[in-house]
Each structure stands twice: as structure tokens, then as C-alpha cells.
PDB file of C-alpha atoms and ligand atoms in Angstrom:
ATOM      1  CA  MET A  29      -0.954  -8.136 -15.486  1.00 41.00           C
ATOM      2  CA  ASP A  30      -2.076 -11.708 -15.795  1.00 40.00           C
ATOM      3  CA  ILE A  31      -5.135 -11.945 -13.551  1.00 43.00           C
ATOM      4  CA  ASP A  32      -7.595 -14.721 -12.977  1.00 67.00           C
ATOM      5  CA  GLY A  33     -10.531 -12.388 -12.443  1.00 88.00           C
ATOM      6  CA  LYS A  34     -12.823 -12.800  -9.430  1.00 94.00           C
ATOM      7  CA  ARG A  35     -16.529 -12.145  -9.370  1.00 95.00           C
ATOM      8  CA  ILE A  36     -17.750 -10.615  -6.133  1.00 96.00           C
ATOM      9  CA  ILE A  37     -21.415 -10.102  -6.906  1.00 96.00           C
ATOM     10  CA  SER A  38     -22.888 -11.546  -3.696  1.00 97.00           C
ATOM     11  CA  VAL A  39     -21.493 -12.246  -0.238  1.00 98.00           C
ATOM     12  CA  ASP A  40     -22.044 -15.862  -1.261  1.00 97.00           C
ATOM     13  CA  ASP A  41     -19.170 -15.457  -3.746  1.00 96.00           C
ATOM     14  CA  LEU A  42     -16.812 -15.386  -0.744  1.00 98.00           C
ATOM     15  CA  SER A  43     -16.135 -18.544   1.263  1.00 97.00           C
ATOM     16  CA  ASP A  44     -15.898 -18.399   5.029  1.00 97.00           C
ATOM     17  CA  GLY A  45     -12.129 -18.724   4.591  1.00 97.00           C
ATOM     18  CA  ASP A  46     -12.103 -15.709   2.188  1.00 97.00           C
ATOM     19  CA  VAL A  47     -14.102 -13.602   4.662  1.00 98.00           C
ATOM     20  CA  ASN A  48     -11.794 -14.510   7.572  1.00 97.00           C
ATOM     21  CA  ARG A  49      -8.696 -13.719   5.447  1.00 97.00           C
ATOM     22  CA  LEU A  50     -10.178 -10.362   4.354  1.00 98.00           C
ATOM     23  CA  PHE A  51     -10.919  -9.396   7.955  1.00 98.00           C
ATOM     24  CA  PHE A  52      -7.460 -10.528   9.048  1.00 96.00           C
ATOM     25  CA  HIS A  53      -5.799  -8.423   6.346  1.00 95.00           C
ATOM     26  CA  ALA A  54      -8.022  -5.409   7.075  1.00 96.00           C
ATOM     27  CA  HIS A  55      -7.053  -5.707  10.795  1.00 94.00           C
ATOM     28  CA  SER A  56      -3.373  -5.976  10.056  1.00 91.00           C
ATOM     29  CA  MET A  57      -3.457  -2.960   7.794  1.00 89.00           C
ATOM     30  CA  ARG A  58      -5.113  -0.955  10.612  1.00 85.00           C
ATOM     31  CA  ASP A  59      -2.750  -2.270  13.292  1.00 79.00           C
ATOM     32  CA  GLN A  60       0.200  -1.233  11.147  1.00 75.00           C
ATOM     33  CA  LYS A  61      -1.508   2.218  11.006  1.00 66.00           C
ATOM     34  CA  CYS A  62      -1.225   2.295   7.247  1.00 67.00           C
ATOM     35  CA  ILE A  63      -2.261   0.442   4.121  1.00 70.00           C
ATOM     36  CA  HIS A  64       1.092  -0.430   2.646  1.00 68.00           C
ATOM     37  CA  ASP A  65       1.841   0.822  -0.778  1.00 66.00           C
ATOM     38  CA  ASP A  66       2.517  -2.534  -2.297  1.00 71.00           C
ATOM     39  CA  LYS A  67       5.036  -2.434  -5.150  1.00 74.00           C
ATOM     40  CA  THR A  68       3.489  -5.543  -6.746  1.00 76.00           C
ATOM     41  CA  LEU A  69       0.178  -3.678  -7.228  1.00 86.00           C
ATOM     42  CA  LYS A  70       1.563  -0.533  -8.788  1.00 81.00           C
ATOM     43  CA  ASN A  71       0.737  -1.470 -12.407  1.00 89.00           C
ATOM     44  CA  ALA A  72      -2.806  -2.473 -11.618  1.00 96.00           C
ATOM     45  CA  VAL A  73      -5.801  -0.231 -12.510  1.00 97.00           C
ATOM     46  CA  LEU A  74      -9.090  -0.232 -10.666  1.00 98.00           C
ATOM     47  CA  MET A  75     -11.969   1.339 -12.623  1.00 98.00           C
ATOM     48  CA  THR A  76     -15.223   2.472 -11.020  1.00 98.00           C
ATOM     49  CA  ALA A  77     -18.490   2.631 -13.062  1.00 97.00           C
ATOM     50  CA  PHE A  78     -21.367   3.870 -11.017  1.00 97.00           C
ATOM     51  CA  PHE A  79     -24.611   4.178 -12.860  1.00 96.00           C
ATOM     52  CA  GLU A  80     -26.376   5.282  -9.654  1.00 94.00           C
ATOM     53  CA  PRO A  81     -25.315   8.064  -7.236  1.00 92.00           C
ATOM     54  CA  SER A  82     -22.759   7.313  -4.520  1.00 93.00           C
ATOM     55  CA  THR A  83     -20.657   9.217  -1.998  1.00 93.00           C
ATOM     56  CA  ARG A  84     -19.129   6.593   0.312  1.00 95.00           C
ATOM     57  CA  THR A  85     -18.824   3.456  -1.811  1.00 97.00           C
ATOM     58  CA  ARG A  86     -17.089   4.919  -4.837  1.00 97.00           C
ATOM     59  CA  LEU A  87     -14.715   7.174  -2.862  1.00 97.00           C
ATOM     60  CA  SER A  88     -14.009   4.347  -0.444  1.00 98.00           C
ATOM     61  CA  PHE A  89     -12.933   2.020  -3.285  1.00 98.00           C
ATOM     62  CA  GLU A  90     -10.830   4.791  -4.810  1.00 97.00           C
ATOM     63  CA  MET A  91      -9.256   5.659  -1.501  1.00 95.00           C
ATOM     64  CA  ALA A  92      -8.472   2.036  -0.777  1.00 96.00           C
ATOM     65  CA  ALA A  93      -6.890   1.610  -4.218  1.00 95.00           C
ATOM     66  CA  LEU A  94      -4.829   4.779  -3.928  1.00 93.00           C
ATOM     67  CA  ARG A  95      -3.580   3.793  -0.438  1.00 91.00           C
ATOM     68  CA  LEU A  96      -2.455   0.492  -1.928  1.00 92.00           C
ATOM     69  CA  GLY A  97      -0.669   2.189  -4.804  1.00 92.00           C
ATOM     70  CA  VAL A  98      -3.248   0.865  -7.324  1.00 95.00           C
ATOM     71  CA  ARG A  99      -4.182   3.414  -9.923  1.00 96.00           C
ATOM     72  CA  THR A 100      -7.866   4.414 -10.320  1.00 97.00           C
ATOM     73  CA  LEU A 101      -9.988   5.466 -13.235  1.00 97.00           C
ATOM     74  CA  ALA A 102     -13.592   6.671 -12.684  1.00 97.00           C
ATOM     75  CA  PHE A 103     -16.256   6.445 -15.360  1.00 97.00           C
ATOM     76  CA  HIS A 104     -18.915   9.193 -15.069  1.00 93.00           C
ATOM     77  CA  ALA A 105     -22.195   8.313 -16.776  1.00 89.00           C
ATOM     78  CA  LEU A 106     -23.462  11.876 -17.092  1.00 88.00           C
ATOM     79  CA  SER A 107     -20.450  13.153 -19.052  1.00 90.00           C
ATOM     80  CA  SER A 108     -20.001   9.920 -21.036  1.00 91.00           C
ATOM     81  CA  SER A 109     -21.399   8.760 -24.372  1.00 92.00           C
ATOM     82  CA  MET A 110     -24.451   7.606 -22.513  1.00 92.00           C
ATOM     83  CA  ALA A 111     -25.567  11.203 -22.885  1.00 91.00           C
ATOM     84  CA  LYS A 112     -25.520  10.482 -26.662  1.00 91.00           C
ATOM     85  CA  GLY A 113     -27.769   7.490 -26.176  1.00 93.00           C
ATOM     86  CA  GLU A 114     -25.337   4.582 -25.709  1.00 94.00           C
ATOM     87  CA  CYS A 115     -26.805   1.899 -23.511  1.00 94.00           C
ATOM     88  CA  GLU A 116     -25.316   0.564 -20.226  1.00 93.00           C
ATOM     89  CA  HIS A 117     -24.543  -2.830 -21.744  1.00 92.00           C
ATOM     90  CA  LYS A 118     -22.495  -1.338 -24.618  1.00 94.00           C
ATOM     91  CA  THR A 119     -20.880   1.041 -22.211  1.00 95.00           C
ATOM     92  CA  ILE A 120     -19.674  -1.749 -19.923  1.00 94.00           C
ATOM     93  CA  THR A 121     -18.424  -3.711 -22.968  1.00 94.00           C
ATOM     94  CA  ASN A 122     -16.310  -0.681 -23.797  1.00 95.00           C
ATOM     95  CA  LEU A 123     -15.012  -0.247 -20.248  1.00 96.00           C
ATOM     96  CA  LEU A 124     -13.980  -3.916 -20.191  1.00 95.00           C
ATOM     97  CA  ALA A 125     -12.237  -3.595 -23.569  1.00 95.00           C
ATOM     98  CA  LEU A 126     -10.014  -0.978 -21.923  1.00 96.00           C
ATOM     99  CA  GLN A 127      -8.863  -3.927 -19.724  1.00 95.00           C
ATOM    100  CA  PRO A 128      -8.939  -2.638 -16.185  1.00 97.00           C
ATOM    101  CA  ASP A 129      -7.729  -5.197 -13.643  1.00 97.00           C
ATOM    102  CA  ILE A 130     -10.755  -4.554 -11.436  1.00 97.00           C
ATOM    103  CA  LEU A 131     -14.090  -3.014 -12.439  1.00 97.00           C
ATOM    104  CA  VAL A 132     -16.391  -1.896  -9.612  1.00 98.00           C
ATOM    105  CA  ILE A 133     -19.912  -1.526 -10.907  1.00 97.00           C
ATOM    106  CA  ARG A 134     -23.013  -0.035  -9.291  1.00 97.00           C
ATOM    107  CA  ARG A 135     -26.265  -0.317 -11.229  1.00 95.00           C
ATOM    108  CA  ASP A 136     -29.999  -0.038 -10.635  1.00 95.00           C
ATOM    109  CA  SER A 137     -30.826  -3.696 -11.251  1.00 94.00           C
ATOM    110  CA  PRO A 138     -29.413  -7.048 -10.348  1.00 94.00           C
ATOM    111  CA  PHE A 139     -26.341  -8.387 -12.190  1.00 89.00           C
ATOM    112  CA  GLU A 140     -27.443 -10.688 -14.966  1.00 81.00           C
ATOM    113  CA  LEU A 141     -24.999  -9.324 -17.522  1.00 78.00           C
ATOM    114  CA  PRO A 142     -23.290 -12.311 -19.249  1.00 83.00           C
ATOM    115  CA  LEU A 143     -20.515  -9.999 -20.357  1.00 80.00           C
ATOM    116  CA  VAL A 144     -19.183  -9.435 -16.828  1.00 83.00           C
ATOM    117  CA  TYR A 145     -18.857 -13.195 -16.437  1.00 81.00           C
ATOM    118  CA  LYS A 146     -16.718 -13.477 -19.591  1.00 82.00           C
ATOM    119  CA  THR A 147     -13.996 -10.941 -18.889  1.00 89.00           C
ATOM    120  CA  THR A 148     -10.609 -11.619 -17.279  1.00 91.00           C
ATOM    121  CA  ALA A 149     -11.002  -8.505 -15.094  1.00 95.00           C
ATOM    122  CA  SER A 150     -12.231  -8.933 -11.526  1.00 96.00           C
ATOM    123  CA  ILE A 151     -15.757  -7.572 -11.121  1.00 96.00           C
ATOM    124  CA  ILE A 152     -16.936  -6.213  -7.810  1.00 98.00           C
ATOM    125  CA  ASN A 153     -20.595  -5.335  -7.149  1.00 97.00           C
ATOM    126  CA  GLY A 154     -20.840  -1.832  -5.681  1.00 98.00           C
ATOM    127  CA  GLY A 155     -24.603  -2.320  -5.233  1.00 98.00           C
ATOM    128  CA  ASP A 156     -26.998  -3.775  -7.839  1.00 97.00           C
ATOM    129  CA  GLY A 157     -30.611  -2.613  -7.493  1.00 96.00           C
ATOM    130  CA  VAL A 158     -32.416  -4.246  -4.608  1.00 97.00           C
ATOM    131  CA  ASN A 159     -30.181  -7.320  -4.827  1.00 97.00           C
ATOM    132  CA  GLU A 160     -26.870  -7.061  -2.919  1.00 98.00           C
ATOM    133  CA  HIS A 161     -24.100  -4.781  -1.725  1.00 98.00           C
ATOM    134  CA  PRO A 162     -21.432  -7.263  -0.559  1.00 98.00           C
ATOM    135  CA  THR A 163     -18.691  -4.808   0.409  1.00 98.00           C
ATOM    136  CA  GLN A 164     -21.097  -2.847   2.686  1.00 98.00           C
ATOM    137  CA  ALA A 165     -21.949  -6.088   4.511  1.00 98.00           C
ATOM    138  CA  LEU A 166     -18.252  -6.916   4.831  1.00 98.00           C
ATOM    139  CA  LEU A 167     -17.399  -3.535   6.345  1.00 98.00           C
ATOM    140  CA  ASP A 168     -20.471  -3.624   8.655  1.00 98.00           C
ATOM    141  CA  CYS A 169     -19.572  -7.099   9.978  1.00 98.00           C
ATOM    142  CA  PHE A 170     -15.912  -6.112  10.286  1.00 98.00           C
ATOM    143  CA  THR A 171     -16.944  -3.041  12.309  1.00 98.00           C
ATOM    144  CA  LEU A 172     -18.987  -5.206  14.663  1.00 98.00           C
ATOM    145  CA  LEU A 173     -16.301  -7.885  15.095  1.00 98.00           C
ATOM    146  CA  ASP A 174     -13.822  -5.106  15.800  1.00 97.00           C
ATOM    147  CA  HIS A 175     -16.101  -3.270  18.222  1.00 98.00           C
ATOM    148  CA  PHE A 176     -17.087  -6.381  20.214  1.00 97.00           C
ATOM    149  CA  ARG A 177     -13.557  -7.835  19.863  1.00 96.00           C
ATOM    150  CA  CYS A 178     -14.699 -11.240  18.764  1.00 96.00           C
ATOM    151  CA  ASP A 179     -14.180 -13.746  15.960  1.00 94.00           C
ATOM    152  CA  SER A 180     -17.863 -14.307  15.231  1.00 97.00           C
ATOM    153  CA  LEU A 181     -21.134 -12.532  15.865  1.00 98.00           C
ATOM    154  CA  ARG A 182     -22.455 -15.460  17.929  1.00 97.00           C
ATOM    155  CA  GLY A 183     -24.672 -14.301  20.771  1.00 94.00           C
ATOM    156  CA  LEU A 184     -25.251 -10.850  19.261  1.00 98.00           C
ATOM    157  CA  ARG A 185     -28.840  -9.767  18.686  1.00 98.00           C
ATOM    158  CA  ILE A 186     -29.010  -7.394  15.685  1.00 98.00           C
ATOM    159  CA  LEU A 187     -32.089  -5.370  14.783  1.00 98.00           C
ATOM    160  CA  ILE A 188     -32.437  -3.949  11.250  1.00 98.00           C
ATOM    161  CA  ILE A 189     -34.996  -1.151  11.009  1.00 98.00           C
ATOM    162  CA  GLY A 190     -36.443   0.362   7.855  1.00 96.00           C
ATOM    163  CA  ASP A 191     -36.930  -0.514   4.206  1.00 96.00           C
ATOM    164  CA  VAL A 192     -35.575  -4.062   4.359  1.00 98.00           C
ATOM    165  CA  ALA A 193     -37.337  -5.225   1.205  1.00 97.00           C
ATOM    166  CA  HIS A 194     -35.625  -2.714  -1.140  1.00 97.00           C
ATOM    167  CA  SER A 195     -32.277  -2.545   0.678  1.00 98.00           C
ATOM    168  CA  ARG A 196     -29.396  -4.369  -0.971  1.00 98.00           C
ATOM    169  CA  VAL A 197     -27.455  -3.489   2.196  1.00 98.00           C
ATOM    170  CA  ALA A 198     -29.980  -5.390   4.316  1.00 98.00           C
ATOM    171  CA  HIS A 199     -29.951  -8.416   2.015  1.00 98.00           C
ATOM    172  CA  SER A 200     -26.146  -8.799   2.014  1.00 98.00           C
ATOM    173  CA  ASN A 201     -25.993  -8.096   5.714  1.00 98.00           C
ATOM    174  CA  ILE A 202     -28.693 -10.565   6.742  1.00 98.00           C
ATOM    175  CA  LYS A 203     -26.825 -13.275   4.785  1.00 98.00           C
ATOM    176  CA  LEU A 204     -23.381 -12.430   6.148  1.00 98.00           C
ATOM    177  CA  MET A 205     -24.417 -11.681   9.733  1.00 98.00           C
ATOM    178  CA  SER A 206     -26.343 -14.968   9.854  1.00 98.00           C
ATOM    179  CA  ARG A 207     -23.255 -16.806   8.501  1.00 98.00           C
ATOM    180  CA  LEU A 208     -21.277 -15.192  11.299  1.00 98.00           C
ATOM    181  CA  LEU A 209     -23.905 -16.587  13.708  1.00 98.00           C
ATOM    182  CA  ALA A 210     -25.687 -13.399  14.731  1.00 98.00           C
ATOM    183  CA  GLU A 211     -29.371 -13.461  15.628  1.00 98.00           C
ATOM    184  CA  VAL A 212     -30.886 -11.008  13.104  1.00 98.00           C
ATOM    185  CA  TRP A 213     -34.286  -9.404  13.639  1.00 98.00           C
ATOM    186  CA  THR A 214     -36.085  -6.969  11.300  1.00 98.00           C
ATOM    187  CA  LEU A 215     -38.479  -4.177  12.187  1.00 98.00           C
ATOM    188  CA  THR A 216     -40.447  -2.798   9.259  1.00 97.00           C
ATOM    189  CA  PRO A 217     -43.990  -2.668   7.868  1.00 95.00           C
ATOM    190  CA  ALA A 218     -45.271  -6.162   6.917  1.00 95.00           C
ATOM    191  CA  HIS A 219     -45.002  -5.473   3.182  1.00 94.00           C
ATOM    192  CA  TRP A 220     -41.280  -4.615   3.537  1.00 96.00           C
ATOM    193  CA  GLN A 221     -40.310  -7.848   5.339  1.00 97.00           C
ATOM    194  CA  VAL A 222     -38.107 -10.444   3.679  1.00 97.00           C
ATOM    195  CA  ASN A 223     -37.981 -14.213   4.231  1.00 97.00           C
ATOM    196  CA  LEU A 224     -34.175 -14.205   4.751  1.00 97.00           C
ATOM    197  CA  VAL A 225     -35.119 -13.738   8.433  1.00 97.00           C
ATOM    198  CA  PRO A 226     -37.142 -16.422  10.330  1.00 97.00           C
ATOM    199  CA  GLU A 227     -40.834 -15.408  10.664  1.00 97.00           C
ATOM    200  CA  HIS A 228     -40.764 -14.987  14.478  1.00 97.00           C
ATOM    201  CA  ARG A 229     -37.988 -12.389  14.158  1.00 98.00           C
ATOM    202  CA  ARG A 230     -39.912 -10.209  11.672  1.00 98.00           C
ATOM    203  CA  LEU A 231     -41.477  -7.390  13.734  1.00 98.00           C
ATOM    204  CA  VAL A 232     -43.765  -4.617  12.655  1.00 98.00           C
ATOM    205  CA  SER A 233     -43.882  -2.576  15.856  1.00 97.00           C
ATOM    206  CA  PHE A 234     -41.301  -1.177  18.313  1.00 96.00           C
ATOM    207  CA  ALA A 235     -43.531  -2.483  21.084  1.00 95.00           C
ATOM    208  CA  ASP A 236     -42.631  -6.077  20.125  1.00 96.00           C
ATOM    209  CA  VAL A 237     -38.819  -5.618  20.070  1.00 97.00           C
ATOM    210  CA  PRO A 238     -37.155  -7.984  22.560  1.00 95.00           C
ATOM    211  CA  LYS A 239     -34.899  -6.654  25.344  1.00 88.00           C
ATOM    212  CA  ASN A 240     -31.134  -6.546  25.051  1.00 94.00           C
ATOM    213  CA  ILE A 241     -30.608  -5.647  21.433  1.00 98.00           C
ATOM    214  CA  ASP A 242     -26.802  -5.348  20.938  1.00 98.00           C
ATOM    215  CA  VAL A 243     -26.743  -3.662  17.504  1.00 98.00           C
ATOM    216  CA  VAL A 244     -29.351  -1.619  15.656  1.00 98.00           C
ATOM    217  CA  MET A 245     -28.971  -0.793  11.973  1.00 98.00           C
ATOM    218  CA  CYS A 246     -31.144   1.949  10.459  1.00 98.00           C
ATOM    219  CA  LEU A 247     -31.862   1.959   6.723  1.00 98.00           C
ATOM    220  CA  ARG A 248     -32.882   4.766   4.434  1.00 95.00           C
ATOM    221  CA  VAL A 249     -36.240   4.266   2.712  1.00 93.00           C
ATOM    222  CA  GLN A 250     -35.284   3.531  -0.938  1.00 94.00           C
ATOM    223  CA  LYS A 251     -37.841   5.917  -2.418  1.00 91.00           C
ATOM    224  CA  GLU A 252     -36.330   5.524  -5.850  1.00 93.00           C
ATOM    225  CA  ARG A 253     -37.228   1.860  -5.847  1.00 92.00           C
ATOM    226  CA  LEU A 254     -40.792   2.130  -4.477  1.00 92.00           C
ATOM    227  CA  LEU A 255     -43.425   1.175  -7.039  1.00 85.00           C
ATOM    228  CA  ASP A 256     -45.958   3.247  -5.074  1.00 84.00           C
ATOM    229  CA  ALA A 257     -43.651   6.092  -4.054  1.00 83.00           C
ATOM    230  CA  HIS A 258     -46.516   8.573  -4.261  1.00 83.00           C
ATOM    231  CA  ALA A 259     -48.431   6.607  -1.590  1.00 84.00           C
ATOM    232  CA  PHE A 260     -45.458   6.614   0.840  1.00 88.00           C
ATOM    233  CA  SER A 261     -45.682   9.051   3.711  1.00 90.00           C
ATOM    234  CA  GLU A 262     -42.381   9.906   5.350  1.00 90.00           C
ATOM    235  CA  GLN A 263     -44.241  11.418   8.276  1.00 92.00           C
ATOM    236  CA  ILE A 264     -46.134   8.220   9.060  1.00 93.00           C
ATOM    237  CA  PHE A 265     -43.019   6.071   8.540  1.00 93.00           C
ATOM    238  CA  SER A 266     -40.939   8.268  10.840  1.00 95.00           C
ATOM    239  CA  LYS A 267     -43.615   8.260  13.540  1.00 96.00           C
ATOM    240  CA  ASP A 268     -43.521   4.448  13.625  1.00 96.00           C
ATOM    241  CA  TYR A 269     -39.888   3.624  12.788  1.00 97.00           C
ATOM    242  CA  CYS A 270     -37.517   6.559  13.174  1.00 98.00           C
ATOM    243  CA  LEU A 271     -34.825   5.665  15.725  1.00 98.00           C
ATOM    244  CA  THR A 272     -35.055   8.382  18.363  1.00 98.00           C
ATOM    245  CA  ALA A 273     -32.939   8.655  21.504  1.00 97.00           C
ATOM    246  CA  SER A 274     -35.729   7.327  23.687  1.00 96.00           C
ATOM    247  CA  ARG A 275     -36.287   4.341  21.436  1.00 97.00           C
ATOM    248  CA  LEU A 276     -32.543   3.642  21.481  1.00 97.00           C
ATOM    249  CA  ASP A 277     -32.637   3.746  25.288  1.00 96.00           C
ATOM    250  CA  GLY A 278     -35.375   1.089  25.192  1.00 95.00           C
ATOM    251  CA  LEU A 279     -33.218  -1.293  23.073  1.00 96.00           C
ATOM    252  CA  GLY A 280     -30.478  -1.892  25.605  1.00 92.00           C
ATOM    253  CA  ASN A 281     -27.802  -0.007  27.567  1.00 92.00           C
ATOM    254  CA  ASN A 282     -24.938  -0.998  25.316  1.00 94.00           C
ATOM    255  CA  CYS A 283     -26.779  -1.094  21.948  1.00 98.00           C
ATOM    256  CA  VAL A 284     -24.536   0.317  19.199  1.00 98.00           C
ATOM    257  CA  VAL A 285     -25.872   2.108  16.114  1.00 98.00           C
ATOM    258  CA  LEU A 286     -25.025   1.394  12.471  1.00 98.00           C
ATOM    259  CA  HIS A 287     -26.233   3.181   9.316  1.00 98.00           C
ATOM    260  CA  PRO A 288     -24.799   2.550   5.834  1.00 98.00           C
ATOM    261  CA  GLY A 289     -25.681   6.078   4.667  1.00 96.00           C
ATOM    262  CA  PRO A 290     -26.824   8.182   2.994  1.00 96.00           C
ATOM    263  CA  ILE A 291     -28.601   9.406   6.105  1.00 96.00           C
ATOM    264  CA  ASN A 292     -31.830  11.393   6.143  1.00 95.00           C
ATOM    265  CA  LEU A 293     -31.781  12.924   9.613  1.00 97.00           C
ATOM    266  CA  GLY A 294     -35.191  12.913  11.226  1.00 95.00           C
ATOM    267  CA  ALA A 295     -36.589  10.381   8.729  1.00 95.00           C
ATOM    268  CA  GLU A 296     -35.038   6.996   9.745  1.00 97.00           C
ATOM    269  CA  ILE A 297     -32.658   8.200  12.461  1.00 98.00           C
ATOM    270  CA  ALA A 298     -32.669  11.253  14.739  1.00 98.00           C
ATOM    271  CA  ALA A 299     -29.684  13.570  14.643  1.00 98.00           C
ATOM    272  CA  ASP A 300     -28.769  12.884  18.301  1.00 97.00           C
ATOM    273  CA  VAL A 301     -28.761   9.138  17.618  1.00 98.00           C
ATOM    274  CA  ALA A 302     -26.570   9.473  14.502  1.00 98.00           C
ATOM    275  CA  ASN A 303     -24.115  11.497  16.655  1.00 97.00           C
ATOM    276  CA  HIS A 304     -24.600   9.352  19.765  1.00 97.00           C
ATOM    277  CA  PRO A 305     -21.448   8.115  21.600  1.00 97.00           C
ATOM    278  CA  ARG A 306     -22.618   4.583  20.743  1.00 98.00           C
ATOM    279  CA  SER A 307     -22.946   5.426  17.013  1.00 98.00           C
ATOM    280  CA  LEU A 308     -20.411   3.481  14.917  1.00 98.00           C
ATOM    281  CA  ILE A 309     -21.327   5.249  11.681  1.00 98.00           C
ATOM    282  CA  ASN A 310     -17.969   6.970  11.244  1.00 98.00           C
ATOM    283  CA  GLU A 311     -16.193   3.717  12.104  1.00 98.00           C
ATOM    284  CA  GLN A 312     -18.135   2.034   9.285  1.00 98.00           C
ATOM    285  CA  VAL A 313     -16.784   4.606   6.789  1.00 98.00           C
ATOM    286  CA  LYS A 314     -13.196   4.302   8.074  1.00 97.00           C
ATOM    287  CA  ASN A 315     -13.349   0.480   8.110  1.00 97.00           C
ATOM    288  CA  GLY A 316     -14.787   0.497   4.570  1.00 98.00           C
ATOM    289  CA  VAL A 317     -11.421   1.647   3.217  1.00 97.00           C
ATOM    290  CA  LEU A 318      -9.581  -1.128   5.020  1.00 97.00           C
ATOM    291  CA  VAL A 319     -11.981  -3.890   3.997  1.00 98.00           C
ATOM    292  CA  ARG A 320     -12.018  -2.738   0.384  1.00 98.00           C
ATOM    293  CA  ALA A 321      -8.226  -2.532   0.318  1.00 96.00           C
ATOM    294  CA  ALA A 322      -8.153  -6.155   1.503  1.00 97.00           C
ATOM    295  CA  LEU A 323     -10.648  -7.126  -1.177  1.00 98.00           C
ATOM    296  CA  ILE A 324      -8.664  -5.299  -3.910  1.00 97.00           C
ATOM    297  CA  LYS A 325      -5.578  -7.287  -2.815  1.00 95.00           C
ATOM    298  CA  HIS A 326      -7.641 -10.503  -2.821  1.00 95.00           C
ATOM    299  CA  CYS A 327      -8.769  -9.749  -6.419  1.00 96.00           C
ATOM    300  CA  LEU A 328      -5.229  -8.986  -7.622  1.00 94.00           C
ATOM    301  CA  SER A 329      -3.568 -11.903  -5.889  1.00 87.00           C
TER     302      SER A 329
HETATM  303  C1  NCD B 418     -26.477   2.298   0.263  1.00 65.85           C
HETATM  304  C2  NCD B 418     -26.649   1.874  -1.175  1.00 65.85           C
HETATM  305  O1  NCD B 418     -26.307   2.585  -2.118  1.00 65.85           O
HETATM  306  O2  NCD B 418     -27.121   0.756  -1.299  1.00 65.85           O
HETATM  307  N1  NCD B 418     -25.426   3.141   0.561  1.00 65.85           N
HETATM  308  C3  NCD B 418     -24.109   2.794   0.549  1.00 65.85           C
HETATM  309  O3  NCD B 418     -23.653   2.238  -0.396  1.00 65.85           O
HETATM  310  N2  NCD B 418     -23.378   3.088   1.612  1.00 65.85           N
HETATM  311  C4  NCD B 418     -27.708   2.567   0.998  1.00 65.85           C
HETATM  312  C5  NCD B 418     -28.726   3.564   0.462  1.00 65.85           C
HETATM  313  O4  NCD B 418     -28.663   4.053  -0.674  1.00 65.85           O
HETATM  314  O5  NCD B 418     -29.632   3.860   1.209  1.00 65.85           O
END
């Protein structure tokens, strides 16, 4: 297949027009109640190379590809030649030499690999360290546009609670939600705040949260990325920031709940909140397949 490869490393790599088209295609696939097996895609191969653990993202890409009729090939680091000492850079060189049409990569640090900018394959970032997770932000925003039945997030007040500093999900979401005109607030200890959000919307205490929050997103604490992990106390964090049912009640009567997963029940979100009628967590997972199918088509077009 002759493909002019795309690079989707950040949400900034997608124009407003691209984002609208992706959402439009994801919607039409859902309305038609199936992701059409597209004959023109049947010779394409999507490869996944996850150098960090994943449940949702890798399977969601693979499910989206399979539903489209695109074949998939998964690289597994643990059973690969990396176990014989080969480095990640050389491993990726090899994967690209196999000439997949799309390579989805997840790694523990930001993309600065010149080799992924040279290839003709499309490269999709499945999460790179603390930097970005563009497809998670796309599916989260799609879920909100769909739930609120609107074309933009204008007028919606979104509160992101938890480890904002180390969350690539938060970084991509703050950028994309702001582009879609949402009012984004963060609630986290001062040392986990980021300047992607205006200072007056960076909160450290539940007591300061404004009324009428429309959306709350809980984040897992990224313990694997904390420099002072030994000093972190889950008990203290949960006391101050875990989203309990009574705290959810205080946010607003119609406030919906998002969580990108993986979920640590009782740490950042209580079990009854994760399973609450206003929780959109399963919708996020379902919509992830649609949005990623639309992105795969975009890359192969
Ligand atoms: C997140 C990730 O890996 O960045 N999960 C996901 O992809 N759905 C969030 C996390 O690990 O906490």
C-alpha cells in the first residue's frame, strides 16, 4: 500500500477539521450500528508495540482495526529479543523495517525518536511517558459531545482530579477540551498542578470547587512516574481527593463521571461512583473503538 504516513503524537497534530471529521465518522459508524468492513483496507496491517502495560488502549486499537477488516500484529516486549538485551530504539527500527502501515507505540518517555519521523508508516502515540495520550483525549471528548448532544464543549465546566502533573491523559485532554471551548479546572496538590490551566482554576481543596460542575474526570496516581514514590501516601491522598458519592453530590446534580482507567477503587474513585448511573466509564471504552477506527481510516486514507 502506498501511504503518506501520518504522525499523531500530540492532539496538536490534528487540525480542528481533522478532529471534527474523526468525530463525524465515529458517529456515523455508531449510527450504522457497525464499523463497516472496508474492502479498501483489507491489505493494511496495524502493528501495536506497547513497551508499557495496557488493557484498554492496545485492545481498543486492535478491536477497531479488526472491525474495519485491517489486520493486526502485536509486538510483545517480554517475549521479544529485548529479553536478550536489544534496546527499544533498535527494536522499533526492526518493527518499522517490517513495513506495517500503522505502528501504534506506547513508551515510558516522550517521543523524540528521529526514526519514527523518517518512516512512511503512520505512527500513532498510544501514550508516551508523562507527555500525551491523544487517542484517549479524542475518545473522552467524543464521549462528552455525544452525551451532551452538542458540537462543542462550550459552557461545560470540567473538573480533573488527581495526578495531573504525571498524567498524559490529563495533558492531552486539557489541550483538546480547551480547544473545544470547555472551562477546565484541576483539583490536585499544588506540586501536581500544570500551567496548561489558568492559575485561578487550579484548586488544591474540594472546599474551593465551584458549584455546577458538569463533568468530573478522576485520574489514577501514576506511582510508576513519581520520583518520590516512597514518600507518597495513598491514604492521605484518598482522604483529600478520592471521589466519593457525597463529594459527587456536592459537584452538581447532573455531573457525569469519567475515568480513563486503569481504576484503583477506593484510591481515586469510590466503587459506587465508578458504577454510578452518571458514570460514563463504559461509554468511554465503547467509544474508544469507534474513535480509533475513525483514526485508522484517517491514517490509511
Ligand atoms: C492511561 C495511560 O496509560 O496513560 N490509561 C489508558 O490508556 N486508558 C492512564 C493510566 O495509566 O492511569
